[in-house]
XYZ file of C-alpha atoms in Angstrom:
220
model
C 42.150 88.843 88.779
C 43.756 88.311 85.365
C 44.066 92.036 84.769
C 45.738 92.504 88.165
C 48.173 89.692 87.438
C 48.956 91.128 84.014
C 49.583 94.560 85.557
C 51.916 93.045 88.143
C 53.891 91.183 85.487
C 54.199 94.312 83.381
C 55.355 96.317 86.391
C 57.991 93.738 87.324
C 59.205 93.615 83.739
C 59.508 97.418 83.707
C 61.491 97.425 86.964
C 63.820 94.695 85.686
C 64.401 96.540 82.411
C 65.034 99.829 84.223
C 67.598 98.205 86.466
C 69.326 96.588 83.498
C 69.572 99.928 81.681
C 70.902 101.825 84.703
C 74.713 101.733 84.671
C 76.509 101.039 87.934
C 77.872 104.110 89.731
C 81.364 105.092 88.631
C 84.154 104.370 91.072
C 85.351 107.473 92.886
C 88.828 107.219 91.326
C 87.855 106.144 87.823
C 88.866 109.523 86.336
C 92.279 109.354 88.021
C 92.961 105.872 86.690
C 91.654 106.745 83.221
C 93.977 109.757 83.154
C 96.946 107.498 83.883
C 95.866 105.182 81.077
C 95.643 108.084 78.633
C 99.110 109.245 79.676
C 100.418 105.708 79.113
C 99.219 105.822 75.503
C 101.388 108.865 74.845
C 104.389 107.671 76.855
C 104.231 103.952 77.674
C 106.164 103.135 80.867
C 108.742 100.337 80.666
C 108.012 96.848 81.916
C 110.065 95.630 84.862
C 110.155 99.043 86.515
C 109.569 100.014 90.144
C 105.932 100.948 90.665
C 104.925 103.337 93.432
C 101.247 103.237 94.327
C 98.933 104.099 97.197
C 97.459 107.340 98.465
C 98.302 111.044 98.224
C 101.737 110.776 99.839
C 102.724 108.795 96.752
C 100.789 110.923 94.271
C 102.427 114.114 95.572
C 105.956 112.713 95.282
C 106.847 114.987 92.366
C 110.603 114.392 92.659
C 110.296 110.606 92.516
C 112.260 110.130 89.283
C 114.942 112.568 90.430
C 115.216 111.005 93.890
C 115.703 107.531 92.405
C 117.856 108.627 89.491
C 119.145 105.698 87.496
C 116.141 103.540 88.407
C 113.032 103.189 86.271
C 110.152 104.344 88.476
C 106.437 104.796 87.839
C 104.173 106.878 90.095
C 100.591 105.655 90.228
C 99.382 107.095 93.510
C 95.865 108.481 93.746
C 94.999 110.850 96.559
C 92.545 109.884 99.250
C 92.585 106.225 98.275
C 92.410 103.260 100.615
C 93.916 99.811 100.200
C 90.561 98.552 98.931
C 90.872 101.016 96.039
C 94.313 99.626 95.190
C 92.722 96.176 95.122
C 89.872 97.370 92.890
C 92.263 98.903 90.361
C 95.100 96.385 90.752
C 94.725 95.046 87.216
C 94.996 98.534 85.727
C 97.616 100.278 87.877
C 99.678 97.484 89.400
C 99.599 94.296 87.360
C 99.340 96.061 83.997
C 102.874 97.445 84.260
C 104.486 94.083 85.094
C 106.819 95.782 87.591
C 109.717 93.991 89.252
C 108.946 95.829 92.523
C 105.831 97.492 93.915
C 106.154 100.128 96.628
C 102.800 100.722 98.285
C 101.988 103.255 100.966
C 98.381 103.120 102.067
C 96.306 102.481 105.161
C 96.247 105.924 106.733
C 93.058 106.889 104.933
C 91.575 103.542 105.942
C 92.071 104.302 109.635
C 90.783 107.833 109.083
C 87.639 106.283 107.551
C 87.181 104.257 110.774
C 88.370 100.939 109.405
C 89.989 98.750 112.024
C 93.684 97.819 112.033
C 92.566 94.248 111.389
C 90.767 95.384 108.219
C 93.903 97.198 107.058
C 95.825 93.934 107.399
C 93.100 91.917 105.677
C 92.989 94.345 102.753
C 96.769 94.374 102.385
C 96.786 90.573 102.319
C 94.094 90.637 99.629
C 96.119 93.112 97.580
C 99.190 90.885 97.833
C 97.170 87.813 96.845
C 95.646 89.528 93.806
C 98.943 90.928 92.565
C 100.889 87.738 93.183
C 98.328 85.679 91.271
C 99.460 87.527 88.141
C 103.032 88.435 89.163
C 104.282 85.651 91.442
C 107.863 86.962 91.618
C 107.179 90.645 92.206
C 108.761 92.191 95.297
C 106.307 94.190 97.399
C 107.539 96.971 99.675
C 105.024 98.175 102.258
C 105.724 101.674 103.578
C 104.000 101.823 106.919
C 101.434 104.274 108.225
C 103.441 107.302 109.275
C 102.320 109.743 111.972
C 101.158 113.291 111.274
C 100.147 116.235 113.464
C 96.729 116.392 111.807
C 95.857 112.778 112.624
C 97.843 112.416 115.817
C 94.764 111.229 117.718
C 94.710 108.173 115.414
C 98.229 107.088 116.335
C 97.233 104.071 118.444
C 95.154 102.568 115.639
C 97.878 103.422 113.116
C 100.557 101.742 115.209
C 98.412 98.663 115.739
C 97.851 98.379 111.986
C 101.590 98.762 111.458
C 102.367 95.987 113.911
C 99.839 93.628 112.346
C 101.322 94.203 108.892
C 104.875 93.923 110.231
C 104.061 90.537 111.802
C 102.519 89.325 108.551
C 105.472 90.510 106.455
C 107.865 88.679 108.788
C 106.316 85.377 107.670
C 105.708 86.294 104.016
C 107.876 85.753 100.961
C 109.576 88.627 99.142
C 107.727 91.378 101.026
C 109.562 94.213 102.764
C 108.300 96.410 105.593
C 109.689 99.961 105.732
C 109.186 101.972 108.916
C 108.536 105.706 108.707
C 107.439 106.115 112.298
C 110.777 106.315 114.103
C 112.271 108.877 111.727
C 109.136 111.033 111.934
C 109.083 111.507 115.716
C 111.134 114.165 117.499
C 112.769 114.145 120.930
C 109.527 115.469 122.441
C 107.632 112.390 121.286
C 105.640 114.307 118.669
C 105.845 114.393 114.861
C 108.663 116.621 113.619
C 106.957 119.738 112.187
C 109.519 120.191 109.411
C 108.419 116.898 107.854
C 104.960 118.196 106.941
C 103.568 120.850 104.624
C 101.070 123.479 105.763
C 98.147 121.048 106.021
C 100.050 119.130 108.739
C 99.269 115.868 106.955
C 101.270 115.475 103.770
C 105.064 115.081 103.556
C 107.453 117.967 102.985
C 110.557 117.821 100.810
C 112.542 116.882 103.916
C 110.207 113.934 104.545
C 110.586 112.687 100.977
C 114.355 112.864 101.351
C 114.105 110.548 104.372
C 111.828 108.159 102.501
C 114.275 108.016 99.651
C 117.090 106.954 101.987
C 114.903 104.375 103.702
C 113.704 102.840 100.439
C 116.833 102.946 98.315
C 118.504 99.814 99.784
C 115.451 97.738 98.835
C 115.158 99.079 95.286
C 118.705 98.981 93.950
């Protein structure tokens, strides 16, 4: 009996020690965020700038500085990310820069991952709460979920998420809602093909030009 009890205690101690020594799995975007941090060491971005963050549509905006010439902008998009990822890394890629304005475009990957429109809203609210706890005066600009030919079958869920966020923003302080949907749809009721690159998902140069015009009044 005593030997069995001793064996059990030893086994439990071994399991506990093994768990303690096993590091937690790395976040999927840890390398992306670490790369930004290394770049910051070489060229520290200014405080009080305009921070762009969110998913690949932000990350791929290579002409961001040129499009908003005269404004200090920082691009911290990371492709494939969801709003929950922006929450997870908020301290390191949002709050850390002490921006005066945050432009966030995210939510499309959330819907694609089968999250509900209600979850998109809940996550955006959580992101706002976390950022505002550290930066109470920061302006937040939400760029809505735009349509794309590749994810056209998701349009109803995308539009519902957009409406939920729009309704929330209407009652919130210092948050702006920017609509991409109307400018992305042609006379035939479908996404304009010239606004997308070959993958039929990501924005073309023409699409970024439209975004620049839509955003500029809120950033100057």
